[in-house]
XYZ file of C-alpha atoms in Angstrom:
671
model
C -34.754 -20.971 38.484
C -35.883 -21.923 42.006
C -38.199 -24.844 42.471
C -41.745 -24.239 43.672
C -40.889 -25.276 47.251
C -37.833 -23.023 47.305
C -39.909 -20.121 46.009
C -42.396 -20.714 48.788
C -39.616 -20.606 51.414
C -38.282 -17.369 49.909
C -41.728 -15.812 49.923
C -42.215 -16.583 53.612
C -38.734 -15.276 54.429
C -39.415 -12.060 52.528
C -42.646 -11.487 54.403
C -40.855 -11.843 57.770
C -38.181 -9.222 57.002
C -38.621 -5.747 58.468
C -35.289 -4.270 57.402
C -36.055 -1.428 54.938
C -32.521 -1.634 53.494
C -33.202 -5.009 51.921
C -34.463 -5.037 48.324
C -35.629 -8.074 46.348
C -35.478 -8.442 42.582
C -37.628 -11.176 41.027
C -37.534 -12.310 37.412
C -39.458 -14.861 35.400
C -39.437 -15.820 31.723
C -42.688 -17.754 31.822
C -45.840 -17.604 33.879
C -45.650 -19.751 37.034
C -48.169 -20.322 39.826
C -46.230 -17.807 41.889
C -46.179 -14.975 39.357
C -49.685 -14.029 40.449
C -48.767 -14.372 44.113
C -47.804 -11.591 46.510
C -44.172 -12.229 45.568
C -44.793 -10.268 42.359
C -47.899 -8.291 43.217
C -46.118 -6.708 46.153
C -43.266 -5.430 44.011
C -42.752 -1.656 44.034
C -42.006 -1.585 40.300
C -43.024 -4.097 37.680
C -41.298 -4.159 34.290
C -42.526 -6.441 31.553
C -39.995 -6.885 28.760
C -41.114 -7.624 25.209
C -40.337 -11.148 24.074
C -37.435 -11.424 21.615
C -39.683 -12.610 18.767
C -41.929 -9.561 19.175
C -39.154 -6.959 19.040
C -38.504 -4.845 15.917
C -36.439 -6.523 13.236
C -33.643 -3.972 13.521
C -33.351 -4.672 17.259
C -33.279 -8.442 16.695
C -30.522 -7.909 14.141
C -28.654 -5.833 16.702
C -28.734 -8.680 19.225
C -27.657 -11.151 16.533
C -24.611 -9.158 15.492
C -23.796 -8.312 19.128
C -23.551 -11.988 20.170
C -21.666 -12.958 16.999
C -19.194 -10.141 17.689
C -18.708 -11.355 21.269
C -18.035 -14.879 20.022
C -15.468 -13.587 17.512
C -13.759 -11.592 20.274
C -13.821 -14.571 22.670
C -12.377 -17.243 20.355
C -10.246 -14.751 18.408
C -11.499 -16.035 15.065
C -13.231 -14.399 12.103
C -16.840 -15.448 11.533
C -18.314 -15.570 8.013
C -22.098 -15.825 7.969
C -24.505 -15.857 5.038
C -27.251 -13.164 4.893
C -29.986 -15.825 5.011
C -28.462 -17.394 8.164
C -28.326 -13.937 9.760
C -31.990 -13.313 8.952
C -32.909 -16.791 10.204
C -31.192 -16.088 13.526
C -32.975 -12.740 13.813
C -36.279 -14.642 13.551
C -35.325 -16.912 16.476
C -38.302 -17.902 18.665
C -37.829 -19.600 22.040
C -39.366 -19.291 25.487
C -35.914 -18.547 26.878
C -35.771 -15.312 24.868
C -32.383 -13.520 25.067
C -30.621 -16.159 27.136
C -31.735 -18.979 24.848
C -30.812 -16.881 21.805
C -27.321 -16.195 23.128
C -26.851 -19.900 23.804
C -28.034 -20.720 20.274
C -25.379 -18.457 18.707
C -22.698 -19.873 20.981
C -23.682 -23.399 19.939
C -23.566 -22.508 16.220
C -20.079 -21.062 16.590
C -18.965 -24.161 18.517
C -20.286 -26.422 15.761
C -18.470 -24.388 13.101
C -15.268 -24.537 15.172
C -15.570 -28.310 15.583
C -15.804 -28.726 11.799
C -12.723 -26.610 11.059
C -10.552 -26.359 14.216
C -7.449 -25.411 12.271
C -9.015 -22.568 10.296
C -8.902 -18.914 11.362
C -12.326 -18.303 9.847
C -15.562 -19.939 11.065
C -18.304 -20.377 8.477
C -22.030 -20.335 9.260
C -24.489 -21.103 6.459
C -23.977 -21.138 2.696
C -21.052 -18.910 1.758
C -21.762 -16.483 -1.119
C -20.350 -13.193 -2.364
C -22.774 -11.360 -0.112
C -21.623 -13.242 3.035
C -20.923 -10.993 6.041
C -17.505 -11.073 7.721
C -17.259 -10.372 11.465
C -13.717 -9.896 12.703
C -12.425 -9.757 16.285
C -12.221 -6.332 17.915
C -13.640 -4.565 14.842
C -15.170 -1.048 14.843
C -18.240 -0.096 16.831
C -21.180 -2.375 16.279
C -23.508 0.620 15.917
C -21.685 1.819 12.820
C -21.719 -1.682 11.374
C -25.430 -2.238 11.965
C -26.634 -0.453 8.847
C -24.419 -2.393 6.455
C -25.242 -5.696 8.173
C -28.999 -5.230 7.725
C -28.520 -3.985 4.178
C -26.385 -6.963 3.258
C -28.736 -9.352 5.023
C -31.707 -8.154 3.013
C -29.699 -7.237 -0.073
C -31.664 -3.973 -0.195
C -29.013 -1.664 -1.636
C -29.254 -2.577 -5.327
C -32.931 -3.499 -4.929
C -33.912 -0.104 -3.559
C -31.935 1.887 -6.130
C -33.484 -0.153 -8.916
C -36.948 0.310 -7.427
C -36.639 4.095 -7.241
C -35.390 4.277 -10.791
C -38.271 2.162 -12.073
C -40.832 4.181 -10.081
C -39.443 7.447 -11.410
C -39.525 6.150 -14.996
C -43.057 4.831 -14.561
C -44.305 8.192 -13.275
C -42.461 10.084 -15.989
C -43.958 7.871 -18.691
C -47.481 8.558 -17.463
C -48.211 4.972 -16.422
C -51.141 4.437 -14.000
C -50.463 4.226 -10.284
C -51.291 0.493 -10.335
C -47.975 -0.049 -12.132
C -46.084 1.755 -9.370
C -48.013 -0.240 -6.780
C -46.906 -3.484 -8.468
C -43.235 -2.428 -8.367
C -43.350 -1.686 -4.633
C -45.307 -4.854 -3.790
C -42.706 -6.941 -5.587
C -39.923 -5.623 -3.341
C -42.061 -5.916 -0.199
C -42.033 -9.689 -0.517
C -38.497 -9.572 0.898
C -39.593 -7.495 3.876
C -42.600 -9.688 4.612
C -40.324 -12.691 5.168
C -38.441 -11.004 8.027
C -41.193 -8.911 9.630
C -42.818 -10.336 12.760
C -46.567 -10.793 12.237
C -47.144 -9.587 15.774
C -45.218 -6.389 15.069
C -47.015 -5.855 11.739
C -50.471 -6.336 13.277
C -49.772 -3.972 16.153
C -48.251 -1.298 13.936
C -51.018 -1.699 11.344
C -53.666 -0.680 13.871
C -51.640 2.367 14.898
C -51.155 3.391 11.268
C -54.852 2.861 10.496
C -55.876 5.090 13.412
C -53.397 7.803 12.417
C -54.548 7.790 8.790
C -58.184 7.891 9.885
C -57.564 10.907 12.120
C -55.358 12.712 9.608
C -56.955 11.972 6.225
C -60.396 10.399 6.668
C -61.754 12.691 9.388
C -60.390 15.929 7.886
C -60.446 15.242 4.161
C -63.288 12.745 3.740
C -61.250 9.941 2.072
C -62.496 6.624 3.463
C -60.085 3.675 3.273
C -61.121 -0.013 3.403
C -61.311 -1.933 6.683
C -59.660 -4.954 5.078
C -56.857 -6.304 7.316
C -54.697 -7.329 4.363
C -54.789 -3.762 2.976
C -53.491 -2.288 6.236
C -50.831 -4.975 6.597
C -49.463 -4.107 3.149
C -49.476 -0.391 3.985
C -47.678 -1.172 7.253
C -45.032 -3.211 5.453
C -44.521 -0.187 3.226
C -43.808 1.989 6.265
C -41.454 -0.671 7.675
C -39.646 -0.765 4.335
C -39.385 3.040 4.300
C -37.990 3.006 7.856
C -35.333 0.442 6.942
C -34.353 2.522 3.907
C -34.144 5.697 6.007
C -31.980 3.931 8.613
C -29.597 2.472 6.074
C -29.436 4.736 3.035
C -28.962 8.397 2.317
C -31.154 10.077 -0.302
C -29.646 10.668 -3.713
C -30.763 12.415 -6.866
C -32.931 9.456 -7.895
C -34.882 9.375 -4.621
C -35.505 13.113 -4.574
C -36.533 12.993 -8.219
C -39.185 10.425 -7.271
C -40.650 12.765 -4.667
C -40.825 15.547 -7.250
C -42.452 13.191 -9.778
C -45.149 12.171 -7.279
C -45.907 15.802 -6.544
C -46.081 16.658 -10.228
C -48.267 13.690 -11.193
C -50.568 13.509 -8.147
C -50.365 16.977 -6.480
C -53.479 16.752 -4.307
C -52.821 13.148 -3.243
C -49.194 14.061 -2.541
C -50.394 16.923 -0.323
C -52.618 14.590 1.719
C -49.825 12.060 2.166
C -47.498 14.853 3.247
C -50.004 15.829 5.951
C -49.968 12.210 7.130
C -46.167 12.123 7.342
C -46.155 15.423 9.220
C -48.620 13.966 11.746
C -46.564 10.794 12.217
C -43.140 12.421 12.294
C -42.686 16.030 11.132
C -39.192 15.516 9.707
C -40.438 12.562 7.643
C -42.250 14.885 5.247
C -38.851 15.882 3.861
C -37.415 12.353 3.432
C -37.992 10.768 0.051
C -37.962 7.167 1.306
C -41.006 7.895 3.475
C -43.083 8.433 0.336
C -42.828 4.765 -0.724
C -46.035 3.805 1.178
C -47.842 6.374 -1.005
C -48.060 3.729 -3.747
C -49.697 1.276 -1.339
C -52.174 3.653 0.297
C -53.378 5.765 -2.632
C -53.879 3.582 -5.786
C -57.669 3.342 -5.395
C -58.119 7.044 -4.596
C -55.817 9.222 -6.739
C -58.314 9.462 -9.606
C -61.017 10.697 -7.244
C -58.740 13.080 -5.351
C -57.146 14.542 -8.479
C -60.588 15.096 -10.073
C -60.979 18.261 -7.961
C -59.883 21.131 -10.195
C -60.013 24.023 -7.703
C -57.946 24.927 -4.654
C -60.650 25.617 -2.050
C -59.744 27.125 1.327
C -61.717 27.863 4.508
C -60.397 30.635 6.776
C -62.084 31.335 10.110
C -61.202 32.753 13.500
C -61.306 30.379 16.469
C -59.678 27.076 17.382
C -61.944 24.728 15.441
C -64.338 26.848 13.378
C -62.814 26.329 9.935
C -61.664 22.743 10.568
C -65.107 21.784 11.892
C -66.812 23.023 8.708
C -64.092 21.332 6.657
C -64.767 17.943 8.287
C -68.513 18.209 7.669
C -68.242 19.299 4.021
C -65.404 16.960 2.998
C -67.134 14.055 4.726
C -70.458 14.733 2.975
C -68.671 15.134 -0.367
C -66.607 12.024 0.338
C -63.541 13.739 -1.087
C -60.799 16.229 -0.358
C -62.410 19.495 -1.477
C -61.441 22.015 1.224
C -58.347 22.749 3.241
C -59.022 24.716 6.431
C -57.027 27.098 8.594
C -58.153 28.000 12.107
C -56.832 31.466 12.877
C -56.323 33.393 16.129
C -58.591 36.375 16.713
C -55.751 38.880 16.329
C -54.415 37.436 13.073
C -53.251 40.014 10.544
C -53.979 40.078 6.828
C -50.309 39.340 6.111
C -50.497 36.252 8.365
C -53.581 35.038 6.509
C -51.782 35.662 3.244
C -48.936 33.510 4.571
C -51.288 30.578 5.230
C -52.733 30.837 1.737
C -49.375 31.294 0.039
C -47.858 28.234 1.746
C -50.855 26.150 0.789
C -50.998 27.239 -2.851
C -47.261 26.606 -3.194
C -47.953 22.924 -2.503
C -50.771 22.734 -5.053
C -50.812 22.105 -8.783
C -50.220 25.195 -10.952
C -52.682 23.732 -13.460
C -55.702 24.120 -11.161
C -58.636 25.995 -12.720
C -58.728 28.550 -9.934
C -58.720 29.317 -6.212
C -61.744 29.663 -3.917
C -61.437 31.254 -0.472
C -64.322 31.387 2.013
C -63.661 33.427 5.165
C -65.607 34.691 8.143
C -64.712 38.367 8.501
C -62.527 41.151 7.185
C -62.220 43.299 4.078
C -63.356 41.455 0.978
C -61.452 43.683 -1.409
C -58.241 43.602 0.650
C -58.432 39.818 0.969
C -58.891 39.483 -2.787
C -56.038 41.870 -3.477
C -53.584 40.097 -1.145
C -54.375 36.574 -2.331
C -54.203 37.684 -5.954
C -50.573 38.621 -5.307
C -49.828 34.973 -4.502
C -51.364 33.381 -7.582
C -52.363 34.532 -11.051
C -55.099 31.891 -11.233
C -58.747 32.940 -11.201
C -59.937 33.702 -7.691
C -63.272 33.745 -5.847
C -63.373 35.306 -2.380
C -66.590 35.064 -0.320
C -67.050 36.455 3.189
C -69.377 35.497 6.086
C -68.525 31.791 5.947
C -71.260 29.263 6.833
C -71.456 25.466 6.608
C -74.312 25.673 4.074
C -72.286 28.016 1.874
C -69.203 25.763 2.040
C -71.281 22.687 1.235
C -72.863 24.339 -1.808
C -69.452 25.418 -3.104
C -68.042 21.961 -2.333
C -70.734 20.162 -4.309
C -70.284 22.524 -7.257
C -66.529 21.973 -7.208
C -67.023 18.215 -6.955
C -69.223 18.074 -10.043
C -66.673 20.232 -11.863
C -68.846 23.306 -12.480
C -67.252 26.127 -14.474
C -65.524 28.942 -12.579
C -68.084 31.521 -13.723
C -70.972 29.302 -12.607
C -69.511 28.912 -9.111
C -68.729 32.627 -8.951
C -72.242 33.707 -9.945
C -73.827 31.235 -7.507
C -71.707 32.649 -4.682
C -73.415 36.031 -5.085
C -76.707 34.620 -3.778
C -75.743 33.095 -0.400
C -77.418 35.810 1.647
C -77.937 39.508 2.190
C -74.841 39.773 4.415
C -72.624 37.784 2.068
C -70.349 39.475 -0.437
C -68.375 37.964 -3.285
C -65.495 39.117 -5.420
C -64.097 37.075 -8.273
C -62.526 39.663 -10.560
C -60.195 42.630 -10.275
C -61.698 46.038 -10.876
C -65.275 47.173 -11.267
C -66.217 44.294 -13.584
C -64.705 41.180 -15.136
C -66.123 42.205 -18.543
C -65.241 45.029 -20.901
C -67.223 47.977 -19.591
C -68.112 51.647 -19.937
C -68.679 53.736 -16.805
C -71.426 56.362 -17.043
C -71.554 59.069 -14.365
C -73.636 62.227 -14.090
C -73.385 65.090 -11.635
C -77.175 65.095 -11.440
C -77.154 61.713 -9.744
C -77.467 58.076 -10.621
C -80.941 58.638 -12.110
C -79.609 60.467 -15.146
C -76.727 58.001 -15.352
C -79.245 55.172 -15.535
C -81.021 56.966 -18.387
C -77.762 57.204 -20.317
C -77.050 53.549 -19.511
C -80.396 52.479 -21.029
C -79.697 54.500 -24.160
C -76.239 52.970 -24.651
C -77.422 49.447 -23.788
C -80.100 49.638 -26.453
C -77.586 50.742 -29.078
C -74.300 48.905 -28.540
C -73.668 45.135 -28.416
C -74.218 43.145 -25.176
C -70.486 42.358 -24.992
C -69.935 45.776 -23.416
C -71.228 46.183 -19.858
C -72.548 49.660 -19.048
C -72.079 50.605 -15.366
C -73.970 53.621 -13.997
C -72.544 55.383 -10.929
C -73.132 58.780 -9.382
C -70.477 61.484 -9.423
C -69.350 60.972 -5.818
C -68.914 57.244 -6.346
C -66.877 57.876 -9.511
C -64.671 60.354 -7.658
C -64.081 57.779 -4.901
C -63.171 55.084 -7.441
C -60.703 57.357 -9.218
C -59.128 58.435 -5.939
C -58.807 55.058 -4.217
C -57.855 52.671 -7.023
C -54.942 52.198 -9.358
C -54.746 51.560 -13.086
C -55.181 47.797 -12.640
C -58.652 48.363 -11.171
C -59.781 49.918 -14.474
C -58.124 47.265 -16.675
C -61.466 46.247 -18.272
C -62.908 49.758 -18.426
C -62.846 51.015 -22.007
C -64.331 54.469 -21.411
C -65.660 56.761 -18.690
C -68.526 59.000 -19.851
C -69.517 61.937 -17.645
C -71.703 65.024 -17.925
C -68.974 67.197 -16.425
C -65.200 67.383 -16.790
C -63.298 65.154 -14.341
C -59.729 66.073 -13.490
C -57.290 63.415 -12.301
C -53.525 63.538 -11.836
C -53.220 59.766 -12.327
C -53.011 58.031 -15.686
C -55.576 55.197 -15.463
C -55.097 54.066 -19.037
C -58.792 54.819 -19.585
C -60.342 57.615 -21.654
C -62.474 60.080 -19.673
C -64.932 61.856 -22.018
C -67.481 64.537 -21.239
C -70.625 63.302 -22.986
C -71.468 66.854 -24.131
C -68.289 66.817 -26.229
C -70.050 64.622 -28.793
C -71.157 67.951 -30.330
C -67.484 68.541 -31.205
C -66.082 66.745 -34.223
C -62.730 65.914 -32.573
C -64.363 64.499 -29.452
C -66.858 62.559 -31.546
C -63.977 60.957 -33.500
C -62.232 60.084 -30.221
C -65.374 58.365 -28.957
C -65.662 56.426 -32.216
C -62.028 55.280 -32.000
C -62.481 53.967 -28.457
C -65.662 52.070 -29.312
C -64.196 50.607 -32.516
C -61.229 49.361 -30.504
C -63.677 47.771 -28.041
C -65.191 45.757 -30.910
C -68.263 47.830 -31.773
C -69.441 48.302 -35.369
C -69.351 51.678 -37.101
C -73.090 51.466 -37.682
C -73.809 51.055 -33.949
C -71.417 53.886 -33.062
C -73.028 56.324 -35.516
C -76.459 55.431 -34.161
C -75.244 55.981 -30.569
C -73.816 59.437 -31.320
C -77.052 60.440 -33.050
C -79.093 59.327 -30.020
C -76.716 61.072 -27.588
C -77.088 64.384 -29.428
C -80.873 64.090 -29.275
C -80.708 63.013 -25.626
C -78.668 66.102 -24.774
C -81.055 68.502 -26.503
C -84.321 70.139 -25.467
C -86.161 67.389 -27.274
C -84.180 64.883 -25.256
C -85.345 66.512 -22.058
C -88.955 66.384 -23.246
C -88.675 62.669 -23.937
C -87.448 61.927 -20.451
C -90.150 63.670 -18.467
C -92.767 61.146 -17.412
C -95.426 63.223 -15.567
C -94.929 66.954 -15.832
C -95.674 69.121 -18.854
C -92.270 69.491 -20.616
C -92.995 73.050 -21.772
C -93.807 74.191 -18.225
C -90.857 72.443 -16.547
C -88.288 73.448 -19.153
C -89.491 77.065 -18.987
C -89.112 77.010 -15.207
C -85.586 75.603 -15.577
C -84.700 78.286 -18.127
C -85.893 80.984 -15.725
C -83.691 79.601 -12.941
C -80.609 79.524 -15.197
C -81.341 83.075 -16.380
C -81.435 84.317 -12.770
C -78.002 82.834 -12.084
C -76.620 84.434 -15.278
C -78.091 87.771 -14.284
C -76.807 87.718 -10.694
C -73.257 86.641 -11.575
C -73.159 88.683 -14.794
C -72.122 85.723 -16.926
C -73.327 84.094 -20.125
C -73.354 80.309 -19.923
C -72.449 78.291 -23.007
C -75.110 76.248 -24.802
C -73.602 72.965 -23.575
C -73.723 74.052 -19.923
C -77.239 75.394 -20.363
C -78.460 72.076 -21.777
C -76.854 70.278 -18.867
C -78.534 72.659 -16.397
C -81.959 72.418 -18.090
C -81.814 68.619 -17.968
C -80.553 68.581 -14.411
C -83.207 70.990 -13.101
C -86.135 69.511 -15.038
C -85.399 65.965 -13.907
C -84.752 67.221 -10.361
C -88.211 68.786 -10.151
C -89.924 65.640 -11.428
C -87.809 63.399 -9.216
C -88.751 65.394 -6.131
C -92.416 65.119 -7.018
C -92.368 61.359 -7.641
C -89.896 60.221 -4.971
C -91.609 58.581 -2.006
C -88.582 58.973 0.272
C -86.040 61.666 0.950
C -82.388 61.220 0.092
C -80.322 60.008 2.997
C -77.822 62.755 2.266
C -80.420 65.538 1.944
C -79.812 66.863 5.476
C -76.076 66.140 5.511
C -74.994 69.703 4.530
C -73.278 71.515 7.385
C -73.852 75.156 6.495
C -71.531 76.351 9.246
C -68.640 74.714 7.428
C -69.417 76.460 4.103
C -67.251 79.214 2.703
C -68.569 82.730 2.332
C -69.103 82.208 -1.422
C -70.946 78.956 -0.825
C -73.170 80.529 1.825
C -73.953 83.356 -0.610
C -74.864 80.803 -3.290
C -77.174 78.941 -0.891
C -78.905 82.174 0.109
C -79.323 83.251 -3.527
C -80.631 79.832 -4.555
C -83.282 79.852 -1.841
C -84.770 82.973 -3.410
C -84.429 81.722 -6.998
C -86.113 78.374 -6.181
C -89.016 79.887 -4.210
C -91.315 80.335 -7.252
C -90.974 76.730 -8.439
C -91.344 75.442 -4.858
C -94.706 77.191 -4.655
C -95.715 76.224 -8.191
C -94.933 72.494 -7.885
C -95.447 72.174 -4.114
C -91.929 70.898 -3.448
C -89.025 71.834 -1.171
C -85.596 71.974 -2.755
C -83.172 70.333 -0.318
C -79.733 71.633 0.561
C -78.212 68.556 -1.089
C -79.707 69.581 -4.457
C -78.347 73.118 -4.094
C -74.905 71.700 -3.265
C -74.978 69.623 -6.470
C -75.959 72.688 -8.490
C -73.064 74.616 -6.959
C -70.650 71.888 -8.116
C -71.983 72.293 -11.648
C -71.679 76.100 -11.654
C -68.681 76.957 -9.457
C -66.207 76.952 -12.353
C -68.385 79.304 -14.433
C -69.386 81.959 -11.918
C -67.358 84.603 -10.142
C -67.411 83.634 -6.470
C -64.618 85.983 -5.356
């Protein structure tokens, strides 16, 4: 308040002082020629207070009620003020800021007193039923603040009505534009009391937060239009006022549930935004009101994605980096990403996925998980526990792979199409999208003689039965591993397991295991027919199959399968070998076992002649670890095979002798 000359004298006096115990405090409400002088620039601390007009509405209301309360206490009179007068005071704008505002309220009270000096109640503004009464020495102003703002804006009934209408609109399946209209209608009240300066400043902050949270990560690009962001900002201001003044009830929480049900993917994105702004806001129903201002133009696009797609990768930004690229190129929220620590466990990963899927729509067509390392089968098994929806799991995650999946999801390809495409992303990439050995009804064919004979049986069955049944050929060791390591659920689609030797298992897999040689027996033949009829095959096809199997398992069947060698010569050589074993062990093999041995040995001889490479397991036999009986069998076999080795110029490997031992050990006396 000093004049310019007085300020100059003070400045010179201050510069002459050397006493460190003297402190000067300067204050100014407006810029003066001296505010840029050393008087202010030399200050140890500078504090610039926000002008009254630029402060939040709730704070301006606080000052208004504070000064009215002080006036009521001072003159010992009740003050009755209309809500509109209270709002008008809260929008006070003067260069004098707080001091001028305080004087304004004092003047209003003085004018009201002058009009009615004999009354105990001063009246300011038009008196209505919603007028606010301020009494001397009443309870704490802080506890009164909520009701004062509510009454001033008359938001109580308005907000309850709004939530009810929004809930009804969502429940009736009306488009989001209808919900947007309902919210915009109420916002007209907020717009009248919100400082434009505050709205503009907050709008930029909200725009930046939404860009970082939704646009950058999920690819949803919002308009740059200033009006759009101002409306969204007003929605957040409205939500804040509601949170400060109301407690959630059944109607408000019902609205949150309705949004999630109607727009699950859009709801999830908005929840991520609230968590970024204020973590506890994601659980407050009022904070979801801006949803109807931000999302109307985008829900159709966001909800068009019918799969829950997840990226899992080790490292701080690996998964999220790929997510940003793919979602941005797709221009839509396709993938969610989780960056995992190096030492993350499978149960931790399962936790990430479970939490995410819990927030998603149960009506999604399926789940797709792309990850960078780990057990494909274990990952599939764990995630399948979380959701019964169809699941695709692909390992060795790359950006190109994620982009291809993203584009297929975006154009709404069928689950099977996406699954089949995922099998061709590279030699090091593996895919699983079904439980068990196959997602189709199947028959497993396994032969002790190796996968070669199994493939022959597969061709025979394929050419006889309908294409609806998938025939899967595996070798005996692989079949044994499958039976040992997997439960009944793994074989859910397997209708039958056909083998050339009996397979014992202590576990009930719910699948028939049939020795293919049993088709010679009437009872076994009927059992095979029953299984195939149940699988949907015709009686005609089944009869034809059994006829072909009998021929296949005969001498004539062996002849038909030899490609190069003279059948008479090879079969005779095989018969000689079998006869030597019978003679040495003093046994008489049954016709079924003999046929199996003739086929095994004949095909073995031809295979060894035509194979261009040796079996990887051919040298894997550790003879030192063999039992005495096994060593005796190996020694005997070396002598028995010597004539055919010389005749056909081949060397029978230890692996082949080991297989033969497995075929014969139950029929010879090895004691």
